PDB file of C-alpha atoms and ligand atoms in Angstrom:
ATOM      1  CA  MET L  84     -11.211  -6.788  19.803  1.00 98.00           C
ATOM      2  CA  ASP L  85     -10.280  -3.341  21.093  1.00 98.00           C
ATOM      3  CA  ILE L  86     -10.458  -0.345  18.771  1.00 98.00           C
ATOM      4  CA  VAL L  87      -8.055   2.311  19.986  1.00 98.00           C
ATOM      5  CA  PRO L  88      -7.740   5.730  18.320  1.00 98.00           C
ATOM      6  CA  GLY L  89      -5.304   7.300  20.806  1.00 98.00           C
ATOM      7  CA  ILE L  90      -1.539   6.772  21.087  1.00 98.00           C
ATOM      8  CA  THR L  91      -1.440   6.989  24.907  1.00 98.00           C
ATOM      9  CA  ASP L  92      -4.326   4.515  25.234  1.00 98.00           C
ATOM     10  CA  LEU L  93      -2.690   2.147  22.772  1.00 98.00           C
ATOM     11  CA  ARG L  94       0.559   2.151  24.721  1.00 98.00           C
ATOM     12  CA  ALA L  95      -1.348   1.468  27.954  1.00 98.00           C
ATOM     13  CA  ARG L  96      -3.291  -1.375  26.272  1.00 98.00           C
ATOM     14  CA  LEU L  97      -0.114  -3.027  24.940  1.00 98.00           C
ATOM     15  CA  ARG L  98       2.019  -2.618  28.065  1.00 96.00           C
ATOM     16  CA  ARG L  99       0.934  -5.978  29.522  1.00 91.00           C
ATOM     17  CA  GLU L 100       1.442  -7.971  26.307  1.00 97.00           C
ATOM     18  CA  GLN L 101       4.194 -10.599  26.031  1.00 96.00           C
ATOM     19  CA  SER L 102       4.825 -10.169  22.309  1.00 98.00           C
ATOM     20  CA  VAL L 103       3.161  -8.035  19.680  1.00 98.00           C
ATOM     21  CA  ALA L 104       2.792  -8.891  15.988  1.00 98.00           C
ATOM     22  CA  PHE L 105       1.768  -5.937  13.859  1.00 99.00           C
ATOM     23  CA  VAL L 106       0.045  -5.491  10.486  1.00 98.00           C
ATOM     24  CA  PRO L 107      -0.055  -1.899   9.191  1.00 98.00           C
ATOM     25  CA  THR L 108      -2.829  -1.161   6.696  1.00 98.00           C
ATOM     26  CA  MET L 109      -4.637   1.737   5.088  1.00 98.00           C
ATOM     27  CA  GLY L 110      -7.982  -0.058   5.483  1.00 97.00           C
ATOM     28  CA  ASN L 111     -10.353  -1.033   2.655  1.00 96.00           C
ATOM     29  CA  LEU L 112      -9.346  -4.550   3.574  1.00 97.00           C
ATOM     30  CA  HIS L 113      -9.435  -7.560   1.249  1.00 96.00           C
ATOM     31  CA  ASP L 114      -8.414 -11.199   1.695  1.00 97.00           C
ATOM     32  CA  GLY L 115      -4.741 -10.274   1.160  1.00 97.00           C
ATOM     33  CA  HIS L 116      -4.780  -8.126   4.308  1.00 98.00           C
ATOM     34  CA  LEU L 117      -6.606 -10.839   6.235  1.00 98.00           C
ATOM     35  CA  GLN L 118      -3.917 -13.312   5.208  1.00 98.00           C
ATOM     36  CA  LEU L 119      -1.335 -10.918   6.712  1.00 98.00           C
ATOM     37  CA  ALA L 120      -3.356 -10.802   9.923  1.00 98.00           C
ATOM     38  CA  ARG L 121      -3.536 -14.603  10.068  1.00 98.00           C
ATOM     39  CA  THR L 122       0.216 -14.820   9.498  1.00 98.00           C
ATOM     40  CA  ALA L 123       0.729 -12.307  12.306  1.00 98.00           C
ATOM     41  CA  ARG L 124      -1.332 -14.558  14.611  1.00 97.00           C
ATOM     42  CA  GLY L 125       1.488 -17.097  14.453  1.00 97.00           C
ATOM     43  CA  HIS L 126       4.091 -14.500  15.487  1.00 98.00           C
ATOM     44  CA  GLY L 127       2.806 -12.915  18.693  1.00 97.00           C
ATOM     45  CA  SER L 128       0.514 -13.296  21.679  1.00 97.00           C
ATOM     46  CA  CYS L 129      -1.186 -10.049  20.672  1.00 98.00           C
ATOM     47  CA  VAL L 130      -1.971  -9.062  17.072  1.00 98.00           C
ATOM     48  CA  VAL L 131      -2.318  -5.348  16.352  1.00 98.00           C
ATOM     49  CA  ALA L 132      -3.541  -3.997  13.001  1.00 98.00           C
ATOM     50  CA  SER L 133      -3.486  -0.313  12.178  1.00 98.00           C
ATOM     51  CA  ILE L 134      -5.907   1.452   9.878  1.00 98.00           C
ATOM     52  CA  PHE L 135      -4.637   4.836   8.750  1.00 98.00           C
ATOM     53  CA  VAL L 136      -4.725   6.368   5.269  1.00 98.00           C
ATOM     54  CA  ASN L 137      -1.359   8.079   5.185  1.00 98.00           C
ATOM     55  CA  ARG L 138      -1.518  11.395   3.382  1.00 97.00           C
ATOM     56  CA  LEU L 139       2.307  11.595   3.201  1.00 97.00           C
ATOM     57  CA  GLN L 140       2.569   8.742   0.677  1.00 98.00           C
ATOM     58  CA  PHE L 141       0.099  10.230  -1.817  1.00 96.00           C
ATOM     59  CA  ALA L 142       1.180  12.770  -4.430  1.00 94.00           C
ATOM     60  CA  PRO L 143      -1.207  15.725  -4.876  1.00 92.00           C
ATOM     61  CA  HIS L 144      -2.681  14.190  -8.070  1.00 90.00           C
ATOM     62  CA  GLU L 145      -3.168  10.745  -6.486  1.00 90.00           C
ATOM     63  CA  ASP L 146      -6.271   9.218  -4.898  1.00 83.00           C
ATOM     64  CA  PHE L 147      -5.916  10.265  -1.210  1.00 94.00           C
ATOM     65  CA  ASP L 148      -9.389  11.819  -0.980  1.00 93.00           C
ATOM     66  CA  ALA L 149     -11.023   9.121  -3.092  1.00 89.00           C
ATOM     67  CA  TYR L 150      -9.240   6.262  -1.298  1.00 92.00           C
ATOM     68  CA  PRO L 151     -12.105   4.080   0.032  1.00 92.00           C
ATOM     69  CA  ARG L 152     -12.691   4.342   3.781  1.00 95.00           C
ATOM     70  CA  THR L 153     -14.601   1.265   4.964  1.00 96.00           C
ATOM     71  CA  PHE L 154     -13.803   1.349   8.673  1.00 98.00           C
ATOM     72  CA  GLU L 155     -16.704  -0.646  10.109  1.00 98.00           C
ATOM     73  CA  ALA L 156     -16.478  -3.457   7.572  1.00 98.00           C
ATOM     74  CA  ASP L 157     -12.684  -3.537   8.083  1.00 98.00           C
ATOM     75  CA  CYS L 158     -13.061  -3.932  11.853  1.00 98.00           C
ATOM     76  CA  GLU L 159     -15.565  -6.776  11.431  1.00 98.00           C
ATOM     77  CA  LYS L 160     -13.130  -8.605   9.146  1.00 98.00           C
ATOM     78  CA  LEU L 161     -10.188  -8.090  11.505  1.00 98.00           C
ATOM     79  CA  ALA L 162     -12.205  -9.293  14.506  1.00 98.00           C
ATOM     80  CA  ALA L 163     -13.231 -12.411  12.563  1.00 97.00           C
ATOM     81  CA  CYS L 164      -9.634 -13.374  11.921  1.00 95.00           C
ATOM     82  CA  GLY L 165      -8.482 -12.987  15.503  1.00 96.00           C
ATOM     83  CA  VAL L 166      -6.921  -9.522  15.622  1.00 98.00           C
ATOM     84  CA  ASP L 167      -6.774  -8.289  19.221  1.00 98.00           C
ATOM     85  CA  VAL L 168      -6.315  -4.547  18.785  1.00 98.00           C
ATOM     86  CA  VAL L 169      -7.030  -2.097  15.972  1.00 98.00           C
ATOM     87  CA  PHE L 170      -5.081   1.159  16.144  1.00 99.00           C
ATOM     88  CA  ALA L 171      -7.077   3.697  14.166  1.00 98.00           C
ATOM     89  CA  PRO L 172      -5.779   7.201  14.795  1.00 98.00           C
ATOM     90  CA  GLY L 173      -7.352  10.286  13.293  1.00 98.00           C
ATOM     91  CA  GLU L 174      -5.191  12.598  11.209  1.00 97.00           C
ATOM     92  CA  GLY L 175      -4.811  15.054  14.138  1.00 98.00           C
ATOM     93  CA  GLU L 176      -3.677  12.298  16.515  1.00 98.00           C
ATOM     94  CA  PHE L 177      -1.099  10.907  14.100  1.00 98.00           C
ATOM     95  CA  TYR L 178       0.166  14.164  12.573  1.00 98.00           C
ATOM     96  CA  PRO L 179      -0.595  16.813  15.258  1.00 98.00           C
ATOM     97  CA  GLU L 180       1.875  19.165  13.584  1.00 98.00           C
ATOM     98  CA  PRO L 181       3.360  19.212  10.062  1.00 97.00           C
ATOM     99  CA  GLN L 182       5.744  16.249   9.807  1.00 98.00           C
ATOM    100  CA  GLY L 183       9.089  18.040   9.443  1.00 98.00           C
ATOM    101  CA  PHE L 184      11.253  15.067  10.425  1.00 98.00           C
ATOM    102  CA  VAL L 185      11.058  12.313   7.836  1.00 98.00           C
ATOM    103  CA  VAL L 186      12.784   9.032   7.027  1.00 98.00           C
ATOM    104  CA  GLU L 187      14.617   9.399   3.722  1.00 98.00           C
ATOM    105  CA  PRO L 188      15.128   6.037   1.984  1.00 98.00           C
ATOM    106  CA  PRO L 189      18.335   5.326   0.051  1.00 98.00           C
ATOM    107  CA  GLU L 190      18.631   5.495  -3.757  1.00 98.00           C
ATOM    108  CA  LEU L 191      16.375   2.430  -4.189  1.00 98.00           C
ATOM    109  CA  GLY L 192      13.536   4.706  -3.068  1.00 98.00           C
ATOM    110  CA  ASN L 193      13.901   6.720  -6.290  1.00 98.00           C
ATOM    111  CA  GLN L 194      13.879   3.700  -8.603  1.00 98.00           C
ATOM    112  CA  LEU L 195      11.007   1.605 -10.033  1.00 98.00           C
ATOM    113  CA  GLU L 196       7.945   2.713  -8.007  1.00 98.00           C
ATOM    114  CA  GLY L 197       9.933   5.683  -6.721  1.00 98.00           C
ATOM    115  CA  GLU L 198      10.638   6.928 -10.231  1.00 98.00           C
ATOM    116  CA  PHE L 199       6.917   7.082 -11.018  1.00 98.00           C
ATOM    117  CA  ARG L 200       5.779   8.111  -7.522  1.00 97.00           C
ATOM    118  CA  PRO L 201       8.384  10.612  -6.279  1.00 97.00           C
ATOM    119  CA  GLY L 202       8.334  10.894  -2.491  1.00 97.00           C
ATOM    120  CA  PHE L 203       6.194   7.774  -2.086  1.00 98.00           C
ATOM    121  CA  PHE L 204       8.771   5.755  -0.168  1.00 98.00           C
ATOM    122  CA  ARG L 205       9.697   8.730   2.024  1.00 98.00           C
ATOM    123  CA  GLY L 206       6.014   8.858   3.003  1.00 98.00           C
ATOM    124  CA  VAL L 207       5.875   5.105   3.582  1.00 98.00           C
ATOM    125  CA  ALA L 208       9.131   4.925   5.567  1.00 98.00           C
ATOM    126  CA  THR L 209       8.079   7.879   7.718  1.00 98.00           C
ATOM    127  CA  VAL L 210       4.635   6.504   8.574  1.00 98.00           C
ATOM    128  CA  VAL L 211       5.984   2.997   9.177  1.00 99.00           C
ATOM    129  CA  MET L 212       8.708   4.348  11.488  1.00 98.00           C
ATOM    130  CA  LYS L 213       6.109   6.334  13.430  1.00 98.00           C
ATOM    131  CA  LEU L 214       3.816   3.296  13.635  1.00 99.00           C
ATOM    132  CA  PHE L 215       6.724   1.139  14.815  1.00 99.00           C
ATOM    133  CA  ASN L 216       7.577   3.698  17.510  1.00 98.00           C
ATOM    134  CA  ILE L 217       3.960   3.846  18.664  1.00 98.00           C
ATOM    135  CA  VAL L 218       3.119   0.119  18.549  1.00 98.00           C
ATOM    136  CA  GLN L 219       6.639  -1.178  19.392  1.00 98.00           C
ATOM    137  CA  PRO L 220       5.972  -4.590  17.882  1.00 98.00           C
ATOM    138  CA  ASN L 221       8.298  -7.584  18.040  1.00 98.00           C
ATOM    139  CA  VAL L 222       7.261  -8.662  14.550  1.00 98.00           C
ATOM    140  CA  ALA L 223       5.691  -6.760  11.643  1.00 99.00           C
ATOM    141  CA  VAL L 224       4.100  -8.434   8.616  1.00 98.00           C
ATOM    142  CA  PHE L 225       4.131  -6.899   5.118  1.00 98.00           C
ATOM    143  CA  GLY L 226       2.861  -8.357   1.833  1.00 98.00           C
ATOM    144  CA  LYS L 227       5.275  -9.309  -0.924  1.00 98.00           C
ATOM    145  CA  LYS L 228       2.931  -7.741  -3.460  1.00 98.00           C
ATOM    146  CA  ASP L 229       4.517  -4.431  -2.477  1.00 98.00           C
ATOM    147  CA  TYR L 230       7.944  -5.966  -2.982  1.00 98.00           C
ATOM    148  CA  GLN L 231       9.931  -2.743  -3.040  1.00 98.00           C
ATOM    149  CA  GLN L 232       8.084  -1.434   0.027  1.00 98.00           C
ATOM    150  CA  LEU L 233       8.977  -4.638   1.892  1.00 98.00           C
ATOM    151  CA  MET L 234      12.625  -4.250   0.868  1.00 98.00           C
ATOM    152  CA  ILE L 235      12.725  -0.616   1.995  1.00 98.00           C
ATOM    153  CA  VAL L 236      11.081  -1.414   5.338  1.00 98.00           C
ATOM    154  CA  ARG L 237      13.537  -4.293   5.862  1.00 98.00           C
ATOM    155  CA  GLY L 238      16.477  -2.021   5.052  1.00 98.00           C
ATOM    156  CA  MET L 239      15.163   0.665   7.404  1.00 98.00           C
ATOM    157  CA  ALA L 240      14.731  -1.837  10.268  1.00 98.00           C
ATOM    158  CA  ARG L 241      18.215  -3.251   9.669  1.00 98.00           C
ATOM    159  CA  GLN L 242      20.140  -0.019   9.178  1.00 98.00           C
ATOM    160  CA  LEU L 243      18.357   1.864  11.969  1.00 98.00           C
ATOM    161  CA  ASN L 244      18.697  -1.095  14.369  1.00 98.00           C
ATOM    162  CA  LEU L 245      14.989  -1.457  15.048  1.00 98.00           C
ATOM    163  CA  PRO L 246      14.390  -4.517  17.255  1.00 98.00           C
ATOM    164  CA  ILE L 247      11.600  -5.723  14.964  1.00 98.00           C
ATOM    165  CA  HIS L 248      11.557  -8.872  12.847  1.00 98.00           C
ATOM    166  CA  ILE L 249      10.060  -8.063   9.428  1.00 98.00           C
ATOM    167  CA  VAL L 250       8.076 -10.929   7.880  1.00 98.00           C
ATOM    168  CA  GLY L 251       7.296 -10.907   4.140  1.00 98.00           C
ATOM    169  CA  ASP L 252       4.056 -12.733   3.318  1.00 98.00           C
ATOM    170  CA  GLN L 253       3.136 -14.316  -0.048  1.00 98.00           C
ATOM    171  CA  THR L 254       0.924 -12.343  -2.415  1.00 98.00           C
ATOM    172  CA  ALA L 255      -2.732 -13.366  -2.197  1.00 98.00           C
ATOM    173  CA  ARG L 256      -4.288 -13.825  -5.652  1.00 98.00           C
ATOM    174  CA  ALA L 257      -7.732 -14.240  -7.161  1.00 98.00           C
ATOM    175  CA  ALA L 258      -8.374 -17.579  -8.905  1.00 98.00           C
ATOM    176  CA  ASP L 259      -7.381 -16.035 -12.257  1.00 98.00           C
ATOM    177  CA  GLY L 260      -4.017 -14.857 -10.872  1.00 98.00           C
ATOM    178  CA  LEU L 261      -4.755 -11.171 -10.288  1.00 98.00           C
ATOM    179  CA  ALA L 262      -2.931  -9.985  -7.167  1.00 98.00           C
ATOM    180  CA  LEU L 263      -5.451  -8.787  -4.572  1.00 98.00           C
ATOM    181  CA  SER L 264      -5.301  -5.028  -4.122  1.00 97.00           C
ATOM    182  CA  SER L 265      -7.559  -2.322  -2.757  1.00 92.00           C
ATOM    183  CA  ARG L 266      -7.250  -0.629  -6.147  1.00 93.00           C
ATOM    184  CA  ASN L 267      -8.832  -3.599  -7.980  1.00 96.00           C
ATOM    185  CA  GLY L 268     -12.120  -2.121  -6.844  1.00 94.00           C
ATOM    186  CA  TYR L 269     -11.575   0.780  -9.267  1.00 94.00           C
ATOM    187  CA  LEU L 270     -11.582  -1.566 -12.321  1.00 97.00           C
ATOM    188  CA  SER L 271     -14.603  -1.690 -14.648  1.00 97.00           C
ATOM    189  CA  GLN L 272     -15.964  -5.144 -15.497  1.00 98.00           C
ATOM    190  CA  ALA L 273     -14.042  -5.195 -18.796  1.00 98.00           C
ATOM    191  CA  GLU L 274     -10.837  -4.020 -17.099  1.00 98.00           C
ATOM    192  CA  ARG L 275     -11.211  -6.659 -14.371  1.00 98.00           C
ATOM    193  CA  ALA L 276     -11.418  -9.330 -17.106  1.00 98.00           C
ATOM    194  CA  GLU L 277      -8.220  -7.952 -18.685  1.00 98.00           C
ATOM    195  CA  ALA L 278      -6.304  -7.413 -15.427  1.00 98.00           C
ATOM    196  CA  PRO L 279      -4.868 -10.984 -15.019  1.00 98.00           C
ATOM    197  CA  ARG L 280      -2.715 -10.299 -18.083  1.00 98.00           C
ATOM    198  CA  LEU L 281      -0.255  -8.509 -15.813  1.00 98.00           C
ATOM    199  CA  HIS L 282       0.470 -11.686 -13.827  1.00 98.00           C
ATOM    200  CA  GLN L 283       0.445 -13.765 -17.039  1.00 98.00           C
ATOM    201  CA  THR L 284       3.052 -11.441 -18.528  1.00 98.00           C
ATOM    202  CA  LEU L 285       5.276 -11.844 -15.469  1.00 98.00           C
ATOM    203  CA  GLN L 286       4.972 -15.607 -15.844  1.00 98.00           C
ATOM    204  CA  TRP L 287       5.936 -15.281 -19.514  1.00 98.00           C
ATOM    205  CA  VAL L 288       9.058 -13.301 -18.533  1.00 98.00           C
ATOM    206  CA  LYS L 289      10.000 -16.004 -16.034  1.00 98.00           C
ATOM    207  CA  SER L 290       9.472 -18.764 -18.622  1.00 97.00           C
ATOM    208  CA  GLN L 291      11.679 -16.949 -21.162  1.00 97.00           C
ATOM    209  CA  ILE L 292      14.493 -16.608 -18.627  1.00 97.00           C
ATOM    210  CA  LEU L 293      14.160 -20.229 -17.513  1.00 96.00           C
ATOM    211  CA  THR L 294      14.467 -21.445 -21.116  1.00 96.00           C
ATOM    212  CA  GLY L 295      17.890 -19.761 -21.116  1.00 92.00           C
ATOM    213  CA  MET L 296      17.113 -16.546 -22.999  1.00 86.00           C
ATOM    214  CA  PRO L 297      19.942 -14.260 -21.751  1.00 86.00           C
ATOM    215  CA  ASP L 298      18.821 -10.882 -23.120  1.00 94.00           C
ATOM    216  CA  PHE L 299      16.756  -9.430 -20.250  1.00 97.00           C
ATOM    217  CA  PRO L 300      16.190  -5.990 -21.842  1.00 97.00           C
ATOM    218  CA  ALA L 301      14.756  -7.710 -24.954  1.00 97.00           C
ATOM    219  CA  ILE L 302      12.438  -9.832 -22.777  1.00 98.00           C
ATOM    220  CA  GLU L 303      11.327  -6.751 -20.841  1.00 98.00           C
ATOM    221  CA  ALA L 304      10.633  -4.871 -24.087  1.00 98.00           C
ATOM    222  CA  GLU L 305       8.599  -7.785 -25.472  1.00 98.00           C
ATOM    223  CA  ALA L 306       6.641  -8.050 -22.217  1.00 98.00           C
ATOM    224  CA  ARG L 307       5.869  -4.341 -22.367  1.00 98.00           C
ATOM    225  CA  LYS L 308       4.628  -4.817 -25.935  1.00 98.00           C
ATOM    226  CA  LYS L 309       2.330  -7.656 -24.857  1.00 98.00           C
ATOM    227  CA  LEU L 310       0.673  -5.346 -22.344  1.00 98.00           C
ATOM    228  CA  GLU L 311       0.515  -2.292 -24.559  1.00 98.00           C
ATOM    229  CA  GLN L 312      -1.100  -4.250 -27.424  1.00 98.00           C
ATOM    230  CA  ASN L 313      -3.958  -4.776 -24.964  1.00 98.00           C
ATOM    231  CA  GLN L 314      -4.474  -1.137 -23.958  1.00 96.00           C
ATOM    232  CA  TRP L 315      -2.156  -1.117 -20.924  1.00 98.00           C
ATOM    233  CA  ARG L 316       0.228   1.777 -20.274  1.00 98.00           C
ATOM    234  CA  THR L 317       3.332   0.342 -18.695  1.00 98.00           C
ATOM    235  CA  ASP L 318       5.346   2.327 -16.148  1.00 98.00           C
ATOM    236  CA  TYR L 319       8.017  -0.365 -15.812  1.00 98.00           C
ATOM    237  CA  ILE L 320       8.600  -4.057 -16.178  1.00 98.00           C
ATOM    238  CA  ALA L 321      12.033  -5.052 -14.944  1.00 98.00           C
ATOM    239  CA  VAL L 322      13.982  -8.162 -14.010  1.00 98.00           C
ATOM    240  CA  ARG L 323      15.920  -7.537 -10.805  1.00 98.00           C
ATOM    241  CA  LYS L 324      17.829  -9.369  -8.088  1.00 98.00           C
ATOM    242  CA  GLN L 325      15.710 -10.465  -5.144  1.00 98.00           C
ATOM    243  CA  SER L 326      18.428  -9.406  -2.702  1.00 97.00           C
ATOM    244  CA  ASP L 327      18.552  -5.683  -3.506  1.00 97.00           C
ATOM    245  CA  LEU L 328      16.283  -5.017  -6.514  1.00 98.00           C
ATOM    246  CA  GLN L 329      19.285  -4.014  -8.623  1.00 97.00           C
ATOM    247  CA  SER L 330      19.952  -5.300 -12.160  1.00 97.00           C
ATOM    248  CA  PRO L 331      21.163  -8.897 -12.152  1.00 96.00           C
ATOM    249  CA  ARG L 332      24.536 -10.084 -13.457  1.00 93.00           C
ATOM    250  CA  LEU L 333      24.959 -13.332 -15.385  1.00 87.00           C
ATOM    251  CA  TYR L 334      25.658 -15.385 -12.257  1.00 91.00           C
ATOM    252  CA  ASP L 335      22.737 -14.072 -10.161  1.00 96.00           C
ATOM    253  CA  ARG L 336      20.228 -16.863  -9.601  1.00 96.00           C
ATOM    254  CA  GLU L 337      17.523 -15.428  -7.307  1.00 98.00           C
ATOM    255  CA  LEU L 338      15.479 -13.071  -9.448  1.00 98.00           C
ATOM    256  CA  VAL L 339      12.217 -11.165  -9.306  1.00 98.00           C
ATOM    257  CA  VAL L 340      10.346  -9.516 -12.132  1.00 98.00           C
ATOM    258  CA  VAL L 341       8.524  -6.390 -10.974  1.00 98.00           C
ATOM    259  CA  ALA L 342       5.958  -4.396 -12.922  1.00 98.00           C
ATOM    260  CA  ALA L 343       3.564  -1.478 -12.730  1.00 98.00           C
ATOM    261  CA  ALA L 344       1.050  -0.675 -15.446  1.00 98.00           C
ATOM    262  CA  ARG L 345      -2.159   1.252 -15.883  1.00 98.00           C
ATOM    263  CA  LEU L 346      -5.446  -0.105 -17.129  1.00 98.00           C
ATOM    264  CA  GLY L 347      -7.711   2.858 -17.797  1.00 97.00           C
ATOM    265  CA  THR L 348      -7.189   5.068 -14.760  1.00 95.00           C
ATOM    266  CA  THR L 349      -6.191   2.243 -12.419  1.00 96.00           C
ATOM    267  CA  ARG L 350      -2.532   1.576 -11.699  1.00 97.00           C
ATOM    268  CA  LEU L 351      -1.714  -2.027 -10.803  1.00 98.00           C
ATOM    269  CA  ILE L 352       1.569  -3.464  -9.546  1.00 98.00           C
ATOM    270  CA  ASP L 353       2.718  -7.063  -9.294  1.00 98.00           C
ATOM    271  CA  ASN L 354       5.877  -9.153  -9.135  1.00 98.00           C
ATOM    272  CA  LEU L 355       7.060 -12.742  -9.409  1.00 98.00           C
ATOM    273  CA  GLU L 356      10.055 -14.273  -7.654  1.00 98.00           C
ATOM    274  CA  PHE L 357      11.924 -17.174  -9.212  1.00 98.00           C
ATOM    275  CA  SER L 358      15.286 -18.946  -9.185  1.00 97.00           C
ATOM    276  CA  ARG L 359      17.206 -20.034 -12.259  1.00 95.00           C
TER     277      ARG L 359
HETATM  278  O1  LIG T 580       1.045  -1.078   2.214  1.00 86.26           O
HETATM  279  C1  LIG T 580       0.299  -0.214   2.729  1.00 86.26           C
HETATM  280  O2  LIG T 580      -0.910  -0.392   2.856  1.00 86.26           O
HETATM  281  C2  LIG T 580       0.898   1.101   3.220  1.00 86.26           C
HETATM  282  O3  LIG T 580       1.936   1.518   2.383  1.00 86.26           O
HETATM  283  C3  LIG T 580       1.364   1.043   4.677  1.00 86.26           C
HETATM  284  C4  LIG T 580       2.493   0.061   4.889  1.00 86.26           C
HETATM  285  C5  LIG T 580       0.182   0.671   5.585  1.00 86.26           C
HETATM  286  C6  LIG T 580       1.865   2.419   5.124  1.00 86.26           C
HETATM  287  O4  LIG T 580       0.876   3.388   5.028  1.00 86.26           O
END
């Protein structure tokens, strides 16, 4: 596996490749990332993963400085699952000057996650566009755990005519249902034991809708209560359409319930797709 920090060297390394499948990451890799890398293996002759903690998607009060950097362990894991190239630029290589040009997502970028993390999706769309321009992959793989991120990246690729097929990969979960996330590492032992309640609550929402309960706001409010009775602070829990993450009408069948909530100081997100 080649580890390449420079953009010019990366382009030279990839020039001879038939097809490139790409997995962008911020490092601190867990089995969910490795699943993305294995999925990518089936989509290209060369698999590239990037490791870059993107300052632009962190608000000043968020965990940019504290975000775990585990570069050597990450590279060992990526090599073990067949990644060919790791692109790991330093900050100066990736942002040699202040990033004045940005990719501004549409209104969806200000909803749900965007309401609680203003500017987050601008930071994500901008870094992903830059990574796409540098790596020039044929296929890029993103996890469905970050459902709204996947939708925004898909919209960006479609509306800006990027010749890249975006693959959404299933959320990897621990045996007790907790979605794998780099931020799970911040949970205390007691919080880790409580954390699966988020996924259980999403399943409860789904079960209520599938039994024919039509009042989605009432279900969302009850779900919020279930979390908050157990010391969670809920940012949002919302039933939306899979197609565009907007509120569903009576005849919409393909739904997803998305949620973000805090346990202590750790903010977890999750979602569950279902059809009715
Ligand atoms: O999902 C992530 O880890 C990040 O948002 C991404 C896509 C690597 C961009 O920094």
